[in-house]
Amino acid sequence: MKNKEFNPKVQWTKFIIVLVLYLLFLYWVKSWWGLLVVPFIFDVYITKKIKWQWWKEAERPVKFVMSWVDALVFALVAVYFINQFFFQNYVIPSSSLEKSLLTGDYLFVSKVSYGPRIPQTPLTMPLTQHTLPVVECKSYIEWPHWDYRRVKGLGQVELNDIVVFNYPAGDTLCSDQRYQAMDYYQMCYGIGYQIYPERPNPDSLTAEQRIKYFNTIYEAGRQAILQNQAEYGEIITRPTDRRENYVKRCVGLPGQTLQIKDHIVYLDGQANKEPDNVQYSYKVRLKRHFTDEEMQEWGITMEELMDLNNYGYMQMTNQTAAALKQRKDIVDSIAIVTEASDLDIYPLNGNKHWTRDNYGPIWIPKRGESIVLTLDNIAVYERPIKVYEGNDLQIRDGKIFINGQETKEYTFKMDYYWMQGDNRHNSADSRYWGFVPEDHIVGKPIFIWWSSDPDRRGFSGVRWSRIGRIVDNIK
């Protein structure tokens, strides 16, 4: 009687299929170290010298426990592999893309669209980004740390794509949970301005004096945080692929010159199309409160209603603003907010009096292209040169030194992108923390696989009409 567990023809067929698929994967990722695994694949299907499932012959308690361990390990490895190279789930946590993508939308994010990154911190717990739940400790080991490399994908980031990426300013943060969601650099400058409340007009300073002044502000804030660990915790860092995931719309590509004039984005002098559901803040005075039916009709969220009650303004689309203006029974007055601060705008270390609605012009770095560096523009490009591309940049005696050599220009090693939320007055985006390097790009949202309204519970909170919606169609 033939052994039903080992049919040579069937086993060789399985082995060849698995081997071909595995070799195609290695060719795709260009990592031939994976050939070391081939002898083990051969053993699993053909020689069977290693007892991979030895526990099946053990006593019942061991057999029961190991069967669950085997299933769990297989599931975790499969999830890690799929999430790393093919796709992952992402949930919209904030209103920065309202009303294009809503808080509570769950996205199917493709890694293949732009090409998956080879993991920079490969030893990490699947289904976590940077922190293990409950125990609140790091979910990854920083060694080994591999250099950035991206596998060839189906395409590149295109203008107006909605993109998932790692938060660029998330490289440094305070360990206390209350401050982890805050921009560490904004905190340093904010605290520094409190320490030096009487500050000179930057326009009255020379370029070199401005650089020294903003460095003083930043260092004062940083030292205040360092000296008050009871409040802020320790200052910690995160590698690129372990930083928070953000999702925004790409409104500027490498090599383009971007400028924002009266909240409209211009690229190389041409106005870029605004998203269909772009939102801005409006000052609103009501004659009466909105009913629940009116909130659903105009898509008004509880967060927006709280802003209205607390601050007298709310975010809304142009269509909603136009509709409300017609409702004289509800609205007493409505006008777009034009006031904006220039202190929290990128670059933080070189106030140019830009605001969220009037910004630039600014050239977006492109791989292989050079820019002339001056004391007037070094604040804009200092972070890409120092932090993202790993150079030592110093300014001494009015001169710029990169890696110890005086220089007047720099050639960029990576492409950079400009990302903004569709909720233009309520989005922490490139206007506040600058460029997104290509090594921070995670993937492209393909469709919404689930959507639930955080303001409503049960089946009434499920947004059935959004489920299955293609993100590329959200323009």
Coordinates of C-alpha atoms in Angstrom, one line a residue:
M1 CA 0.0 0.0 0.0
K2 CA 1.4 3.4 -1.0
N3 CA 2.2 6.0 1.7
K4 CA -0.5 8.6 1.4
E5 CA 1.6 11.1 3.3
F6 CA 4.4 11.1 0.6
N7 CA 3.5 10.9 -3.0
P8 CA 6.8 11.8 -4.8
K9 CA 5.1 13.2 -7.9
V10 CA 2.8 15.5 -5.8
Q11 CA 5.6 16.6 -3.5
W12 CA 8.0 17.4 -6.3
T13 CA 5.2 19.4 -8.0
K14 CA 4.5 21.4 -4.8
F15 CA 8.3 22.0 -4.3
I16 CA 8.8 23.3 -7.8
I17 CA 5.8 25.6 -7.5
V18 CA 6.9 27.0 -4.2
L19 CA 10.5 27.3 -5.3
V20 CA 9.6 29.2 -8.4
L21 CA 7.4 31.6 -6.5
Y22 CA 10.1 32.1 -3.9
L23 CA 12.8 32.8 -6.5
L24 CA 10.6 35.3 -8.3
F25 CA 10.1 37.0 -4.9
L26 CA 13.9 37.1 -4.3
Y27 CA 14.4 38.5 -7.8
W28 CA 11.8 41.2 -7.1
V29 CA 13.3 42.3 -3.9
K30 CA 16.9 41.8 -5.1
S31 CA 18.0 40.0 -2.0
W32 CA 19.8 36.8 -2.8
W33 CA 20.6 36.1 0.8
G34 CA 17.2 34.4 0.7
L35 CA 18.8 31.5 -1.2
L36 CA 20.0 30.2 2.2
V37 CA 16.3 29.2 2.8
V38 CA 16.1 26.9 -0.3
P39 CA 17.6 23.8 1.4
F40 CA 15.0 24.1 4.1
I41 CA 12.1 24.4 1.6
F42 CA 13.6 21.3 -0.1
D43 CA 13.5 19.4 3.2
V44 CA 9.9 20.4 3.9
Y45 CA 8.7 18.8 0.7
I46 CA 11.2 16.2 -0.3
T47 CA 13.8 14.9 2.2
K48 CA 11.8 15.5 5.4
K49 CA 14.9 15.0 7.6
I50 CA 13.9 17.8 10.0
K51 CA 10.8 17.0 12.1
W52 CA 9.1 20.4 11.7
Q53 CA 6.0 19.2 13.4
W54 CA 7.5 16.9 16.1
W55 CA 4.9 18.0 18.5
K56 CA 2.2 16.0 16.7
E57 CA 3.7 12.8 18.2
A58 CA 3.9 14.3 21.7
E59 CA 1.5 13.7 24.6
R60 CA -1.8 15.5 24.6
P61 CA -0.9 18.7 26.7
V62 CA 2.2 19.4 24.7
K63 CA 0.4 18.6 21.5
F64 CA -2.5 20.9 22.3
V65 CA -0.3 23.8 23.3
M66 CA 2.2 23.5 20.4
S67 CA -0.6 23.2 17.9
W68 CA -1.8 26.7 19.0
V69 CA 1.8 28.0 19.1
D70 CA 2.4 26.7 15.5
A71 CA -0.8 28.3 14.2
L72 CA 0.0 31.6 16.0
V73 CA 3.5 31.8 14.7
F74 CA 2.4 31.0 11.1
A75 CA -0.3 33.7 11.3
L76 CA 2.1 36.3 12.6
V77 CA 4.8 35.5 10.0
A78 CA 2.2 35.6 7.2
V79 CA 0.8 38.9 8.5
Y80 CA 4.3 40.4 8.8
F81 CA 5.2 39.3 5.2
I82 CA 1.9 40.6 3.7
N83 CA 1.9 43.9 5.5
Q84 CA 5.6 44.5 4.7
F85 CA 5.5 43.8 1.0
F86 CA 1.9 43.9 -0.3
F87 CA -0.8 45.7 1.7
Q88 CA -1.9 46.8 5.1
N89 CA -4.9 48.3 6.9
Y90 CA -5.0 51.9 7.9
V91 CA -7.7 53.8 9.7
I92 CA -8.2 57.6 9.4
P93 CA -7.6 58.9 12.9
S94 CA -8.3 62.6 12.4
S95 CA -10.2 65.1 10.3
S96 CA -7.3 66.5 8.2
L97 CA -8.7 65.0 5.0
E98 CA -12.4 65.8 5.7
K99 CA -14.6 65.6 3.7
S100 CA -12.6 63.5 1.2
L101 CA -11.7 60.8 3.7
L102 CA -13.6 60.7 7.0
T103 CA -12.5 60.0 10.5
G104 CA -13.4 56.3 10.9
D105 CA -12.7 55.3 7.3
Y106 CA -10.6 52.0 7.1
L107 CA -8.3 52.0 4.1
F108 CA -6.8 49.1 2.1
V109 CA -3.3 50.5 1.5
S110 CA -1.3 49.0 -1.3
K111 CA 2.5 48.8 -0.8
V112 CA 3.0 47.6 -4.4
S113 CA 1.6 50.8 -6.0
Y114 CA 4.8 52.8 -5.2
G115 CA 7.0 49.8 -4.4
P116 CA 7.4 48.4 -0.9
R117 CA 10.4 49.4 1.2
I118 CA 12.8 46.8 2.4
P119 CA 12.3 47.0 6.2
Q120 CA 14.8 49.3 7.9
T121 CA 14.0 47.8 11.3
P122 CA 13.1 44.2 10.4
L123 CA 12.8 42.8 13.9
T124 CA 9.4 44.1 14.9
M125 CA 6.1 42.7 16.3
P126 CA 3.5 42.3 13.5
L127 CA 0.4 44.5 13.7
T128 CA 2.2 47.2 15.7
Q129 CA 3.8 50.4 14.5
H130 CA 6.1 51.3 17.3
T131 CA 4.6 50.4 20.7
L132 CA 3.3 47.2 22.2
P133 CA -0.2 47.6 23.7
V134 CA -0.8 47.2 27.5
V135 CA 2.9 47.1 28.4
E136 CA 3.6 50.4 26.5
C137 CA 7.2 49.5 25.4
K138 CA 8.9 49.5 22.0
S139 CA 7.5 46.8 19.6
Y140 CA 10.7 46.7 17.6
I141 CA 14.5 46.2 18.0
E142 CA 16.7 48.8 16.5
W143 CA 19.4 46.4 15.5
P144 CA 19.9 45.4 12.7
H145 CA 19.1 48.7 11.0
W146 CA 19.2 48.5 7.2
D147 CA 19.7 51.4 4.8
Y148 CA 16.7 52.6 2.8
R149 CA 15.9 50.6 -0.3
R150 CA 12.7 50.4 -2.2
V151 CA 11.5 47.5 -4.4
K152 CA 10.2 48.4 -7.9
G153 CA 6.5 49.1 -7.8
L154 CA 3.7 49.6 -10.3
G155 CA 4.3 53.4 -10.5
Q156 CA 5.3 56.5 -8.7
V157 CA 3.6 59.1 -6.6
E158 CA 1.5 61.4 -8.9
L159 CA 0.1 64.8 -8.4
N160 CA -3.0 64.9 -6.2
D161 CA -2.6 61.2 -5.1
I162 CA -3.7 60.5 -1.5
V163 CA -0.6 58.9 0.1
V164 CA 0.2 57.2 3.4
F165 CA 3.6 58.1 4.7
N166 CA 5.7 58.1 7.9
Y167 CA 5.4 61.4 9.8
P168 CA 8.7 63.2 9.0
A169 CA 8.8 65.3 12.2
G170 CA 8.2 62.1 14.3
D171 CA 11.9 61.3 14.5
T172 CA 12.0 62.9 17.9
L173 CA 9.4 63.2 20.6
C174 CA 8.7 63.2 24.3
S175 CA 8.1 59.9 25.9
D176 CA 5.2 61.0 28.2
Q177 CA 2.0 59.8 26.6
R178 CA 0.4 63.3 26.9
Y179 CA 3.0 64.8 24.5
Q180 CA 3.7 61.9 22.1
A181 CA 1.1 63.2 19.6
M182 CA 2.5 66.7 19.7
D183 CA 5.2 68.0 17.3
Y184 CA 8.4 68.0 19.3
Y185 CA 10.0 70.8 17.3
Q186 CA 6.9 73.0 17.6
M187 CA 7.0 72.4 21.3
C188 CA 10.7 73.5 21.6
Y189 CA 10.1 76.7 19.7
G190 CA 6.8 77.4 21.6
I191 CA 8.5 77.0 24.9
G192 CA 11.5 79.0 23.7
Y193 CA 9.3 81.9 22.7
Q194 CA 7.8 81.9 26.2
I195 CA 11.4 82.1 27.7
Y196 CA 12.2 85.0 25.4
P197 CA 8.8 86.8 25.2
E198 CA 10.5 90.1 24.0
R199 CA 11.9 89.1 20.6
P200 CA 13.3 91.3 17.9
N201 CA 11.7 91.6 14.5
P202 CA 13.5 89.0 12.4
D203 CA 13.4 91.4 9.4
S204 CA 15.7 93.8 11.3
L205 CA 18.4 91.2 11.6
T206 CA 21.0 90.0 9.1
A207 CA 20.6 86.5 7.7
E208 CA 23.3 85.2 10.1
Q209 CA 21.8 86.9 13.1
R210 CA 18.4 85.4 12.3
I211 CA 19.9 81.9 12.2
K212 CA 21.6 82.5 15.6
Y213 CA 18.4 83.9 17.0
F214 CA 16.2 81.0 16.0
N215 CA 18.8 78.5 17.2
T216 CA 18.8 80.3 20.6
I217 CA 15.0 80.0 20.8
Y218 CA 15.0 76.3 19.8
E219 CA 17.9 75.4 22.2
A220 CA 16.2 77.2 25.1
G221 CA 13.0 75.2 24.6
R222 CA 14.9 71.9 24.2
Q223 CA 16.8 72.5 27.4
A224 CA 13.6 73.3 29.3
I225 CA 12.2 70.0 28.1
L226 CA 15.4 68.1 29.1
Q227 CA 15.4 69.6 32.5
N228 CA 11.7 68.8 33.2
Q229 CA 11.5 65.0 32.7
A230 CA 8.8 64.8 35.4
E231 CA 6.5 66.7 33.0
Y232 CA 7.6 65.6 29.5
G233 CA 9.4 62.4 30.1
E234 CA 12.6 61.5 28.2
I235 CA 13.4 62.7 24.7
I236 CA 13.3 59.6 22.5
T237 CA 13.8 59.0 18.8
R238 CA 12.2 56.6 16.2
P239 CA 13.6 55.2 13.0
T240 CA 11.9 56.2 9.7
D241 CA 9.7 53.1 9.3
R242 CA 8.6 53.2 13.0
R243 CA 7.2 56.7 12.9
E244 CA 3.5 57.4 12.9
N245 CA 1.6 56.8 9.7
Y246 CA 0.0 59.9 8.2
V247 CA -2.3 60.2 5.2
K248 CA -2.5 63.4 3.1
R249 CA -2.8 64.5 -0.5
C250 CA 0.3 65.1 -2.6
V251 CA 0.0 68.6 -3.9
G252 CA 3.7 69.1 -5.0
L253 CA 6.1 66.8 -6.8
P254 CA 9.9 66.7 -6.9
G255 CA 11.4 69.6 -8.9
Q256 CA 8.3 71.8 -8.8
T257 CA 8.1 75.2 -7.4
L258 CA 5.1 75.6 -5.0
Q259 CA 3.4 78.7 -3.8
I260 CA 0.2 79.2 -2.0
K261 CA -1.7 82.5 -2.7
D262 CA -5.0 83.2 -0.9
H263 CA -5.2 79.4 0.0
I264 CA -4.8 78.3 -3.7
V265 CA -1.8 76.1 -4.4
Y266 CA 0.2 77.1 -7.5
L267 CA 2.8 74.8 -9.1
D268 CA 5.3 76.4 -11.4
G269 CA 3.0 79.4 -11.7
Q270 CA -0.1 77.4 -12.5
A271 CA -3.0 76.9 -10.1
N272 CA -3.5 73.3 -9.0
K273 CA -7.0 72.0 -8.9
E274 CA -8.5 72.1 -5.5
P275 CA -10.1 68.8 -4.2
D276 CA -13.8 68.6 -4.7
N277 CA -14.4 68.5 -1.0
V278 CA -11.7 71.0 0.1
Q279 CA -12.6 72.5 3.5
Y280 CA -11.7 75.8 5.1
S281 CA -12.5 77.4 8.5
Y282 CA -15.5 79.8 8.5
K283 CA -16.6 82.3 11.2
V284 CA -20.2 81.4 11.9
R285 CA -22.8 83.1 14.0
L286 CA -26.0 81.1 14.5
K287 CA -29.5 82.1 15.3
R288 CA -30.3 78.6 16.6
H289 CA -28.6 75.3 17.1
F290 CA -28.3 72.7 14.3
T291 CA -30.7 69.8 14.5
D292 CA -29.4 66.2 14.2
E293 CA -31.0 65.9 10.8
E294 CA -29.3 69.1 9.6
M295 CA -25.9 67.9 10.8
Q296 CA -26.4 64.7 8.8
E297 CA -27.6 66.6 5.7
W298 CA -24.5 68.9 5.7
G299 CA -22.1 66.3 7.1
I300 CA -21.3 68.3 10.2
T301 CA -19.3 66.3 12.8
M302 CA -19.3 66.6 16.6
E303 CA -15.7 67.8 16.4
E304 CA -16.8 70.7 14.0
L305 CA -19.7 71.5 16.2
M306 CA -17.4 71.7 19.3
D307 CA -15.1 74.1 17.4
L308 CA -18.1 76.2 16.6
N309 CA -19.4 76.3 20.2
N310 CA -15.9 76.9 21.7
Y311 CA -14.2 79.2 19.2
G312 CA -17.0 80.5 16.9
Y313 CA -15.8 78.9 13.7
M314 CA -16.2 75.6 11.9
Q315 CA -14.7 73.8 8.9
M316 CA -16.8 73.3 5.9
T317 CA -16.7 72.8 2.2
N318 CA -17.5 75.5 -0.3
Q319 CA -20.8 73.8 -1.1
T320 CA -21.9 73.6 2.6
A321 CA -20.9 77.3 3.1
A322 CA -23.0 78.3 0.1
A323 CA -25.9 76.3 1.3
L324 CA -25.8 77.7 4.9
K325 CA -25.6 81.3 3.6
Q326 CA -29.1 80.7 2.1
R327 CA -30.5 79.6 5.4
K328 CA -31.2 82.9 7.0
D329 CA -33.4 81.1 9.6
I330 CA -30.3 79.4 11.0
V331 CA -27.2 81.5 10.2
D332 CA -26.8 85.2 11.1
S333 CA -23.4 85.6 9.4
I334 CA -20.7 83.4 7.8
A335 CA -17.2 84.4 6.5
I336 CA -14.0 82.5 5.7
V337 CA -11.3 82.9 8.3
T338 CA -8.3 84.9 6.9
E339 CA -6.3 85.4 10.1
A340 CA -3.3 83.1 10.5
S341 CA -0.1 82.9 12.5
D342 CA 3.3 82.9 10.9
L343 CA 5.2 81.5 13.9
D344 CA 4.3 77.8 13.6
I345 CA 5.0 77.6 9.8
Y346 CA 7.9 75.7 8.2
P347 CA 10.8 76.5 8.4
L348 CA 10.5 77.1 12.1
N349 CA 14.1 78.2 12.3
G350 CA 13.7 81.0 9.7
N351 CA 10.4 82.9 10.0
K352 CA 9.6 84.2 6.5
H353 CA 6.1 85.6 7.4
W354 CA 4.5 82.8 5.4
T355 CA 1.1 81.5 6.6
R356 CA -1.0 78.5 5.8
D357 CA -2.9 80.5 3.2
N358 CA 0.0 82.5 1.7
Y359 CA 3.2 80.4 1.5
G360 CA 6.4 80.3 -0.6
P361 CA 7.5 80.2 -3.3
I362 CA 9.5 77.1 -2.4
W363 CA 11.4 74.7 -4.6
I364 CA 10.7 71.0 -3.8
P365 CA 14.0 69.0 -3.9
K366 CA 14.5 66.4 -6.6
R367 CA 17.0 63.5 -6.7
G368 CA 20.1 64.5 -8.7
E369 CA 19.2 68.2 -9.0
S370 CA 21.1 70.9 -7.2
I371 CA 20.2 74.1 -5.4
V372 CA 22.4 77.1 -4.7
L373 CA 22.5 77.5 -0.9
T374 CA 22.5 80.9 0.8
L375 CA 21.9 82.1 4.3
D376 CA 18.4 83.2 3.2
N377 CA 17.3 79.7 2.1
I378 CA 19.4 77.4 4.3
A379 CA 16.6 77.2 6.9
V380 CA 14.3 75.6 4.2
Y381 CA 16.8 73.0 3.1
E382 CA 18.7 72.4 6.4
R383 CA 16.5 69.5 7.5
P384 CA 16.6 67.5 4.3
I385 CA 20.4 67.9 4.1
K386 CA 21.1 67.2 7.7
V387 CA 18.4 64.8 8.9
Y388 CA 17.0 63.0 5.9
E389 CA 20.3 62.7 3.9
G390 CA 22.6 62.4 6.9
N391 CA 25.1 65.2 6.3
D392 CA 26.9 67.4 8.9
L393 CA 25.8 71.0 8.1
Q394 CA 27.2 73.9 10.0
I395 CA 27.2 77.7 9.5
R396 CA 30.4 79.5 10.6
D397 CA 31.4 83.1 9.9
G398 CA 28.6 83.5 7.4
K399 CA 29.6 80.5 5.4
I400 CA 27.9 77.1 4.9
F401 CA 29.9 73.9 5.5
I402 CA 28.7 70.4 4.6
N403 CA 30.7 67.6 6.0
G404 CA 33.5 70.0 6.8
Q405 CA 33.7 71.5 3.3
E406 CA 32.6 75.0 2.5
T407 CA 29.9 74.8 -0.1
K408 CA 27.6 77.1 -2.1
E409 CA 25.3 74.3 -3.5
Y410 CA 24.0 70.9 -2.7
T411 CA 22.8 68.0 -4.9
F412 CA 19.9 66.0 -3.4
K413 CA 20.1 62.2 -3.1
M414 CA 16.3 61.7 -2.7
D415 CA 13.0 62.9 -4.2
Y416 CA 10.8 65.0 -1.9
Y417 CA 7.0 65.6 -1.9
W418 CA 4.7 68.3 -0.5
M419 CA 1.7 66.9 1.3
Q420 CA -1.4 68.8 2.5
G421 CA -4.8 67.8 4.0
D422 CA -8.0 68.6 2.2
N423 CA -9.2 70.2 5.4
R424 CA -6.8 73.0 4.7
H425 CA -7.3 75.0 7.9
N426 CA -7.3 72.0 10.2
S427 CA -4.4 69.8 9.0
A428 CA -0.9 69.4 10.3
D429 CA 1.0 69.0 7.0
S430 CA 4.0 70.1 5.0
R431 CA 3.2 73.8 5.7
Y432 CA 4.1 73.1 9.3
W433 CA 6.9 70.4 9.1
G434 CA 8.1 70.6 5.5
F435 CA 9.0 68.1 2.9
V436 CA 8.2 64.3 2.8
P437 CA 11.3 62.4 1.7
E438 CA 10.8 59.4 -0.6
D439 CA 12.0 57.0 2.1
H440 CA 9.0 58.0 4.2
I441 CA 6.5 56.9 1.6
V442 CA 4.5 53.9 2.8
G443 CA 1.8 53.2 0.2
K444 CA -1.3 54.2 -1.7
P445 CA -4.8 53.8 -0.3
I446 CA -6.9 51.8 -2.8
F447 CA -10.4 51.6 -1.4
I448 CA -12.4 52.0 1.8
W449 CA -13.2 48.5 3.2
W450 CA -15.1 49.8 6.3
S451 CA -16.4 53.1 7.6
S452 CA -18.0 53.9 10.9
D453 CA -19.0 57.3 12.3
P454 CA -17.3 57.9 15.6
D455 CA -20.2 60.2 16.6
R456 CA -22.8 57.4 16.3
R457 CA -22.9 53.8 17.7
G458 CA -24.2 50.5 16.3
F459 CA -25.5 50.0 12.9
S460 CA -26.6 53.6 12.7
G461 CA -23.0 54.6 12.8
V462 CA -22.0 52.4 9.8
R463 CA -21.5 54.5 6.6
W464 CA -22.6 51.8 4.2
S465 CA -22.4 54.1 1.2
R466 CA -18.6 54.6 1.7
I467 CA -17.7 50.9 2.0
G468 CA -16.0 49.8 -1.2
R469 CA -15.4 53.3 -2.4
I470 CA -12.3 53.7 -4.6
V471 CA -9.9 56.3 -3.2
D472 CA -8.6 57.3 -6.6
N473 CA -12.1 58.5 -7.4
I474 CA -11.9 61.0 -4.5
K475 CA -10.6 64.0 -6.3

